[in-house]
PDB file of C-alpha atoms in Angstrom:
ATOM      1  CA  UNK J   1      15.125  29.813  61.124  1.00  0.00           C
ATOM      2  CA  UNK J   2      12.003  28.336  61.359  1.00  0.00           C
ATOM      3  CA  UNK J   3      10.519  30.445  58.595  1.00  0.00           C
ATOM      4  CA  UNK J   4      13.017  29.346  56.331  1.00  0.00           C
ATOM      5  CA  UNK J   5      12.509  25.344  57.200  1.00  0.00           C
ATOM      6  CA  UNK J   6       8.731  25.512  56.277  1.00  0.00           C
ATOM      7  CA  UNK J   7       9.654  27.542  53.225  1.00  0.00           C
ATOM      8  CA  UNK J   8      12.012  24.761  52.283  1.00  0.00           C
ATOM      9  CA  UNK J   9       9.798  22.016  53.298  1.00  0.00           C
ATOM     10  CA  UNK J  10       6.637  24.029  51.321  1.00  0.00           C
ATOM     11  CA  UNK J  11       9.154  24.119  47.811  1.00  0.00           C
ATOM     12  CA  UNK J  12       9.675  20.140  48.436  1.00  0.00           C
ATOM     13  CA  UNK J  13       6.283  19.242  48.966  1.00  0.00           C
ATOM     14  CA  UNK J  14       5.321  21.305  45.932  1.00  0.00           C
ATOM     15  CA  UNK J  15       7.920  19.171  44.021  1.00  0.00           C
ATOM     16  CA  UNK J  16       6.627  15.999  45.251  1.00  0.00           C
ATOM     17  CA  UNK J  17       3.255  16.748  44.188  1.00  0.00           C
ATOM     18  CA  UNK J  18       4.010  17.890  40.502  1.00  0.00           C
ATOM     19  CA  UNK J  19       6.213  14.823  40.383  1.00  0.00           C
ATOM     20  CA  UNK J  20       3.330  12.483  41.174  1.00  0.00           C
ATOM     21  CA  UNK J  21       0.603  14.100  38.784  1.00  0.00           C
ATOM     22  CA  UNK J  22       2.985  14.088  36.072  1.00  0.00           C
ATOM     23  CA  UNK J  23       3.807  10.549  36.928  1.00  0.00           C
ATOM     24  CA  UNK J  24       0.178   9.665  37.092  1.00  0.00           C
ATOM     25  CA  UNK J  25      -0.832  11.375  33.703  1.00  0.00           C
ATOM     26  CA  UNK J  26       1.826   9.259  32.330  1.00  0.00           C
ATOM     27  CA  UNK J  27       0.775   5.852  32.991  1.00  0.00           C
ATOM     28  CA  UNK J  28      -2.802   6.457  31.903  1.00  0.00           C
ATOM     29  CA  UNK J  29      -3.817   7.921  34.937  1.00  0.00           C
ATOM     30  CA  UNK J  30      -5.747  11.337  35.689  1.00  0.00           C
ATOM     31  CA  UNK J  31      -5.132  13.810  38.681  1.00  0.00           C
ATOM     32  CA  UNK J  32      -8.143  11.552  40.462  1.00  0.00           C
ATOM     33  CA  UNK J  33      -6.827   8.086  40.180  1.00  0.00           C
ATOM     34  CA  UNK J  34      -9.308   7.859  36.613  1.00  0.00           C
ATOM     35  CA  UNK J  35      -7.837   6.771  33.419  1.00  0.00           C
ATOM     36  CA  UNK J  36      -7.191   9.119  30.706  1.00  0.00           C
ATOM     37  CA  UNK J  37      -8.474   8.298  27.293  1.00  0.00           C
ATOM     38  CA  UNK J  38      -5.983   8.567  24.557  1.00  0.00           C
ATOM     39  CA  UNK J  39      -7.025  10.428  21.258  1.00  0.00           C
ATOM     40  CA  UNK J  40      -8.276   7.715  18.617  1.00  0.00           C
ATOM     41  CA  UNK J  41      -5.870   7.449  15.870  1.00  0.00           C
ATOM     42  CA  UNK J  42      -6.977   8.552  12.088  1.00  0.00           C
ATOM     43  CA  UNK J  43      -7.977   6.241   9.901  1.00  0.00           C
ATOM     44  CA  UNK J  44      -5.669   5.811   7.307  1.00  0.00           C
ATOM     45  CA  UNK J  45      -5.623   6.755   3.184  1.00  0.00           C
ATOM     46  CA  UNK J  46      -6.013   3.287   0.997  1.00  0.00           C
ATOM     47  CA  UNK J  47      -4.984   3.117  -2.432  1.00  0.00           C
ATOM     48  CA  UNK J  48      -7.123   1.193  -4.940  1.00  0.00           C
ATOM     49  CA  UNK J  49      -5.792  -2.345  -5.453  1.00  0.00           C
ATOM     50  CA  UNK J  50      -6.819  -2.836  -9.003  1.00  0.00           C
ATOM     51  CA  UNK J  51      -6.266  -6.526  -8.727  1.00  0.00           C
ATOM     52  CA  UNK J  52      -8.729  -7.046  -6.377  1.00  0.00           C
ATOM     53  CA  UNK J  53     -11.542  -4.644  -6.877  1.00  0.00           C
ATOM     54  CA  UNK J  54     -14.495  -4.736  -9.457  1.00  0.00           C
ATOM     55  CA  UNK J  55     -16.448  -2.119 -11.018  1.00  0.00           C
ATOM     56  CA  UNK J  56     -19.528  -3.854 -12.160  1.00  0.00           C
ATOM     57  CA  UNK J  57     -22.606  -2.012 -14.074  1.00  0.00           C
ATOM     58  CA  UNK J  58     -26.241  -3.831 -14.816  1.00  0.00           C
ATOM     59  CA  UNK J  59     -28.466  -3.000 -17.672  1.00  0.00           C
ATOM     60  CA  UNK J  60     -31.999  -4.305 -18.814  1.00  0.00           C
ATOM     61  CA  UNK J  61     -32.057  -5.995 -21.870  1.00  0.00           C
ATOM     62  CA  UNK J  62     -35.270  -6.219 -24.172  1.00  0.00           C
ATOM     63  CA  UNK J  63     -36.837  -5.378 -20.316  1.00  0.00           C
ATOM     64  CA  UNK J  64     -36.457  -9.061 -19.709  1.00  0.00           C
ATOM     65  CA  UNK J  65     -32.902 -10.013 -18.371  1.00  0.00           C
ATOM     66  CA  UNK J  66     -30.521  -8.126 -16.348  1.00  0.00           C
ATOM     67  CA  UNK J  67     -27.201  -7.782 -18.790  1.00  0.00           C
ATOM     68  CA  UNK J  68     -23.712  -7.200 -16.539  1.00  0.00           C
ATOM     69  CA  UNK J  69     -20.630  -5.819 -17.259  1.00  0.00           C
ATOM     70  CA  UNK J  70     -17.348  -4.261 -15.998  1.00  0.00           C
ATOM     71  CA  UNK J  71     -14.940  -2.401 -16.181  1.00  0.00           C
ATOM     72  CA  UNK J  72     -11.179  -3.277 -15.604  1.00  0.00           C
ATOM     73  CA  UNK J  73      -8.730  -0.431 -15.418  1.00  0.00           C
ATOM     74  CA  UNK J  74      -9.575   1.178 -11.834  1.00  0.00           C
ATOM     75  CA  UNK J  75      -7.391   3.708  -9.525  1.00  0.00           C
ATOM     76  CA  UNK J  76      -7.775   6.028  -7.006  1.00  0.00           C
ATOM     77  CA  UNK J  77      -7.350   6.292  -3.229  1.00  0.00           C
ATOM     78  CA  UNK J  78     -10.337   6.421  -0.573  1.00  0.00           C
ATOM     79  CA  UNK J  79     -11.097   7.351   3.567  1.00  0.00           C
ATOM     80  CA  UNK J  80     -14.809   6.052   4.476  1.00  0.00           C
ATOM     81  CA  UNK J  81     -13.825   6.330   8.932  1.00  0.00           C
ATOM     82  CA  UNK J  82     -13.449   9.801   9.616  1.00  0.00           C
ATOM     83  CA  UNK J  83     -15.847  11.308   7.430  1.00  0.00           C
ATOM     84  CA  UNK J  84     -13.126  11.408   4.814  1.00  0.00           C
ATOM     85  CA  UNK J  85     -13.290  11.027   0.794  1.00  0.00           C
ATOM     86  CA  UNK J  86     -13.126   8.620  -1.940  1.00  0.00           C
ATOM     87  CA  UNK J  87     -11.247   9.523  -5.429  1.00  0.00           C
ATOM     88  CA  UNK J  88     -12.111   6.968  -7.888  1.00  0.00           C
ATOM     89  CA  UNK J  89     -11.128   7.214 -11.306  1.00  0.00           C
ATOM     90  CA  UNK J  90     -12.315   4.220 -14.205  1.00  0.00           C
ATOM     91  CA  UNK J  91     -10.566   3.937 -17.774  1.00  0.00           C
ATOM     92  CA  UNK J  92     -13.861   3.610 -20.120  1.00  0.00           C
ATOM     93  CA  UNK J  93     -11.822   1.578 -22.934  1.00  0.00           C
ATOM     94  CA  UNK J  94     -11.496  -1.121 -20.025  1.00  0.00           C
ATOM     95  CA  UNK J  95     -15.415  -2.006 -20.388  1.00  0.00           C
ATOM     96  CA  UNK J  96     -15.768  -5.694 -20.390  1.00  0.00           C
ATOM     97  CA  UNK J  97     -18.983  -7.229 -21.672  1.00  0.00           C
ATOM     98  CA  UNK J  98     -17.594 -10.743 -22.371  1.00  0.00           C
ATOM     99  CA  UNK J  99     -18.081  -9.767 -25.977  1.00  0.00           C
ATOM    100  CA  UNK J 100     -15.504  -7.931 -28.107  1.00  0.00           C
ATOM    101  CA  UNK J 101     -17.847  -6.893 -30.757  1.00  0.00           C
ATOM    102  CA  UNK J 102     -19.945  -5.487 -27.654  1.00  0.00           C
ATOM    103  CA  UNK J 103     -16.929  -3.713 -26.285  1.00  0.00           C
ATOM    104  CA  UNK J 104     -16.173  -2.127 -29.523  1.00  0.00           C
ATOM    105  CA  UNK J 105     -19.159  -0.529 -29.778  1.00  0.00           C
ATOM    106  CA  UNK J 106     -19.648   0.296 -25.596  1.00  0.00           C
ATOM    107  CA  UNK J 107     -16.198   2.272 -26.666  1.00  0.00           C
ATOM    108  CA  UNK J 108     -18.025   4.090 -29.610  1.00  0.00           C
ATOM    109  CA  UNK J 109     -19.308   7.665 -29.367  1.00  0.00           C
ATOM    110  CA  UNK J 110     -22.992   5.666 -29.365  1.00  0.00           C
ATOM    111  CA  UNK J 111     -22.116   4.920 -25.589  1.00  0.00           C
ATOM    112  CA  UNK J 112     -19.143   6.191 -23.387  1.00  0.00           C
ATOM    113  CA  UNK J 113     -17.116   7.731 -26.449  1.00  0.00           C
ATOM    114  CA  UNK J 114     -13.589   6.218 -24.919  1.00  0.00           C
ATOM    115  CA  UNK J 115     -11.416   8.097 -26.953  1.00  0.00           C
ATOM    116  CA  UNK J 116     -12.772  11.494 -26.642  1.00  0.00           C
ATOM    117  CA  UNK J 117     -13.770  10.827 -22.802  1.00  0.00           C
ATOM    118  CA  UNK J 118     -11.490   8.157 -21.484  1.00  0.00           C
ATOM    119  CA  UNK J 119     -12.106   8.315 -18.130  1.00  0.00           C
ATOM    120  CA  UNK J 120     -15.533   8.423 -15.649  1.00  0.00           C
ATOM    121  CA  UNK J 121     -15.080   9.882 -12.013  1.00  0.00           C
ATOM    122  CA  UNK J 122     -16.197  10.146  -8.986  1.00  0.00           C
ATOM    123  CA  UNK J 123     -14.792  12.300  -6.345  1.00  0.00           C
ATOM    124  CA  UNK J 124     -17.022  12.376  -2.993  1.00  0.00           C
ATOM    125  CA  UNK J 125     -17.650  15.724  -1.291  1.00  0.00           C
ATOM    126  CA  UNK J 126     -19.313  14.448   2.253  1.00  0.00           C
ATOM    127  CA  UNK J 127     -19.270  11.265   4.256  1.00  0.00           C
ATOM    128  CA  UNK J 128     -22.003  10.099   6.327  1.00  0.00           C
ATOM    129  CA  UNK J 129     -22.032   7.118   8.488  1.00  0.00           C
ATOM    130  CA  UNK J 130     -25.182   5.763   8.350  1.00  0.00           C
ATOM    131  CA  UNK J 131     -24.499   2.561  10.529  1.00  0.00           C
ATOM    132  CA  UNK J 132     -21.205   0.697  12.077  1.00  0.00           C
ATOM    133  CA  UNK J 133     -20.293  -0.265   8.861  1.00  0.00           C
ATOM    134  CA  UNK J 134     -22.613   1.664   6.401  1.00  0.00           C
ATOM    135  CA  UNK J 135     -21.654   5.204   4.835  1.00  0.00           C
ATOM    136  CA  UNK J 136     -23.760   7.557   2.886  1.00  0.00           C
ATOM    137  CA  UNK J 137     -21.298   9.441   0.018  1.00  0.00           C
ATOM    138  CA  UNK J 138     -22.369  12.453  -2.181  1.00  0.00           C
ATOM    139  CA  UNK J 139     -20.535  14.124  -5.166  1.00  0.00           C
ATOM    140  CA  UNK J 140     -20.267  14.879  -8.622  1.00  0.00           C
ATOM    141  CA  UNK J 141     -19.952  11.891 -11.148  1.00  0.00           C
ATOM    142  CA  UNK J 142     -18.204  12.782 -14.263  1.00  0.00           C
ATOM    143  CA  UNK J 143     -19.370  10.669 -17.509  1.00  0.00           C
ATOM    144  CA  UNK J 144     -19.011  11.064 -20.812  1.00  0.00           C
ATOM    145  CA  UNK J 145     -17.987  14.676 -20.250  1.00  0.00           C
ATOM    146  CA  UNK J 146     -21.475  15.353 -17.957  1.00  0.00           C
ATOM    147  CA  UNK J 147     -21.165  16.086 -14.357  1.00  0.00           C
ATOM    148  CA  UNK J 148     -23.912  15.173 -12.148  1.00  0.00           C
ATOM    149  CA  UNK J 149     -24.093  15.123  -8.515  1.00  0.00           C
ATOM    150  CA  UNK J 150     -25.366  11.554  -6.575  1.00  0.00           C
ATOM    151  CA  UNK J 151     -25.383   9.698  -3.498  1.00  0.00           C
ATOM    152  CA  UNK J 152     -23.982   6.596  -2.793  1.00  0.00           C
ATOM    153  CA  UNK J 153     -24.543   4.024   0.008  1.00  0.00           C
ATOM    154  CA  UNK J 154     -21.214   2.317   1.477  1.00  0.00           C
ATOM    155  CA  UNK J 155     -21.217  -0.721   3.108  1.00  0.00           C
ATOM    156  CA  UNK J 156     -17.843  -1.602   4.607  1.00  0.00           C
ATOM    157  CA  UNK J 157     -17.012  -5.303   3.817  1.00  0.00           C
ATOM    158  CA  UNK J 158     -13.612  -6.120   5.948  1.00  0.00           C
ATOM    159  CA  UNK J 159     -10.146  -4.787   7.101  1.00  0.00           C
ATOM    160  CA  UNK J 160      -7.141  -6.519   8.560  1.00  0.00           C
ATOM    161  CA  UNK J 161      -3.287  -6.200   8.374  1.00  0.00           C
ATOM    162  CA  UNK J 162      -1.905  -6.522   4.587  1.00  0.00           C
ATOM    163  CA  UNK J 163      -0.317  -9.169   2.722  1.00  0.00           C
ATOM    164  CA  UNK J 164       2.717 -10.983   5.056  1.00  0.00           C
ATOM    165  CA  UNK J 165       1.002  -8.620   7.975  1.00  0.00           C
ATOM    166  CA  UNK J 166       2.608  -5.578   6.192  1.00  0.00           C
ATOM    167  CA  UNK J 167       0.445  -2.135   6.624  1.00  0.00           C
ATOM    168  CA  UNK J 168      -3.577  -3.000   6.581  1.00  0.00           C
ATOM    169  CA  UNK J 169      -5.839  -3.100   4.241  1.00  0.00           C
ATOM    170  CA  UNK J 170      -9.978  -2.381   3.851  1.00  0.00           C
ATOM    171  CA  UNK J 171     -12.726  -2.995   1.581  1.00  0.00           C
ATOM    172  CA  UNK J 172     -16.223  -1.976   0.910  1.00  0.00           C
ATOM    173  CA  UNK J 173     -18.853  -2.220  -1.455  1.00  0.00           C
ATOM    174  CA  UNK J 174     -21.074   0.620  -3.114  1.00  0.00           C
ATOM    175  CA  UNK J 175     -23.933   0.426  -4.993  1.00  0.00           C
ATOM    176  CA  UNK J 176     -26.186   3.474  -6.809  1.00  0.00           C
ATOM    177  CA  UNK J 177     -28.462   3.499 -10.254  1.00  0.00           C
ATOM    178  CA  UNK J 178     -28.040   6.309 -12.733  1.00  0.00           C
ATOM    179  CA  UNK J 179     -29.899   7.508 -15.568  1.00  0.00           C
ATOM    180  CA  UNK J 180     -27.522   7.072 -18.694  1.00  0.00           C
ATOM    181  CA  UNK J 181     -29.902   9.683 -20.819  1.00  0.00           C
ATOM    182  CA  UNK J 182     -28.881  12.036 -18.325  1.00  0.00           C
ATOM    183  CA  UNK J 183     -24.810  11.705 -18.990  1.00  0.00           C
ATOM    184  CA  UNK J 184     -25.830  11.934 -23.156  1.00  0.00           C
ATOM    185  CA  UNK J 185     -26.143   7.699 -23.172  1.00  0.00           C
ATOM    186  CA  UNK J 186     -29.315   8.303 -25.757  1.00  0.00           C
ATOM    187  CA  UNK J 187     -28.177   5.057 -28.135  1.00  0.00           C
ATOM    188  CA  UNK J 188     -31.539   2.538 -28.418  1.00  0.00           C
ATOM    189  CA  UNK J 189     -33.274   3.670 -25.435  1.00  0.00           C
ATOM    190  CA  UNK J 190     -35.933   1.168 -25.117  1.00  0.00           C
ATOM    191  CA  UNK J 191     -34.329  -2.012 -26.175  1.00  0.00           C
ATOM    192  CA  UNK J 192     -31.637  -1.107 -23.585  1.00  0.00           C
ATOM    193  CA  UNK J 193     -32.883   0.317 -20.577  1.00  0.00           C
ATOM    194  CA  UNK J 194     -32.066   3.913 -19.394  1.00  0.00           C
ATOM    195  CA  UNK J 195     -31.303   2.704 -15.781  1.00  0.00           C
ATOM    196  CA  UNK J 196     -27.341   1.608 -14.748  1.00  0.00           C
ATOM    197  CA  UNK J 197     -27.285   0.297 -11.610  1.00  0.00           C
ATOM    198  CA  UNK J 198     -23.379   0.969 -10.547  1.00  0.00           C
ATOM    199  CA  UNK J 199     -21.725  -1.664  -8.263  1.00  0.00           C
ATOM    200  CA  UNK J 200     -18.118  -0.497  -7.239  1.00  0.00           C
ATOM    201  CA  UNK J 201     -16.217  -3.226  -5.060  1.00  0.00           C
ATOM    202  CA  UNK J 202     -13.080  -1.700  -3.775  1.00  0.00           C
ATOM    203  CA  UNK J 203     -10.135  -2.966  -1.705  1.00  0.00           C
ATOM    204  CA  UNK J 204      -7.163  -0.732  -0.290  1.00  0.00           C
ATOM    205  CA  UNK J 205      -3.979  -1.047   1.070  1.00  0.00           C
ATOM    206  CA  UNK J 206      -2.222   1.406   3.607  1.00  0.00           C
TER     207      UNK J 206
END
């Protein structure tokens, strides 16, 4: 008789006990009284919004002034938090030098060629963070039908919640400098520098 009470009071207290750690696990707590951290949740995937995002480009004119331009058709999607990727894709008939005549001939096959390559990419294959809000990217850089690996340094610029606090939304700023003789760019080399510096302003919304 005995036996059995203490067998019965053993099974009860066992009960208790896995009733109160599973109790305490649940409200944050581990088996010691110590909180337990909850896994931080991924960083989401932006899409490009077009609207608000700039793809800007610099070249040396006569080796006296800096001349800028940009380019206005821009998609793609992009992850700088977890180490992820960015997919960036620019429409070379959208250059924009504030000059038609310009733009007609930035479209001819003496620069980026729009019709038989209408698009330049760049499609990153590691993420570094550098900083809290700096990022190191490398990848290839299609132009003008040439592929050529670079790097380019992130800095992230802002996030919040979206428009009318729908979804969120993040921006950051990139900036590298390419040769243009090494993507075929060969037109007046001299008069026109053969250094692009690349500035790519992006915003996103998840």
């Amino acid at each position: 008789m005995h036996r059995r009470a203490f067998g019965v009071v053993g099974v009860a207290a066992a009960i208790v006990a896995g009733s109160a750690l599973a109790l305490a696990y649940s409200s944050g707590s581990s088996a010691d009284g110590g909180p337990v951290s909850a896994s931080p949740a991924a960083s989401p995937t932006f899409k490009v919004d077009a609207v608000h995002s700039s793809v800007l480009y610099r070249i040396k004119h006569l080796n006296a002034a800096w001349s800028y331009g940009r380019f206005n058709d821009i998609s793609g999607t992009f992850n700088i938090d977890d180490g992820g990727a960015i997919d960036v894709t620019v429409k070379t008939a959208s250059v924009d030098s504030a000059n038609a005549k310009r733009d007609g001939h930035l479209q001819s096959p003496d620069f980026f060629s729009a019709k038989e390559f209408p698009e330049i990419t760049f499609k990153s294959t590691s993420m570094t963070r550098t900083g809290d809000d700096t990022f190191e990217a490398r990848g290839p850089l299609t132009l003008r039908g040439v592929t050529r690996d670079v790097t380019v340094s992130i800095e992230k610029t802002g996030e919040g919640p979206g428009q009318r606090g729908q979804g969120k939304v993040q921006g950051f700023e990139a900036r590298f400098t390419i040769k243009r003789t090494d993507f075929g760019i060969n037109y007046m080399v001299g008069p026109l520098g053969d250094e692009v510096t690349l500035i790519v302003s992006l915003e996103g919304n998840a």
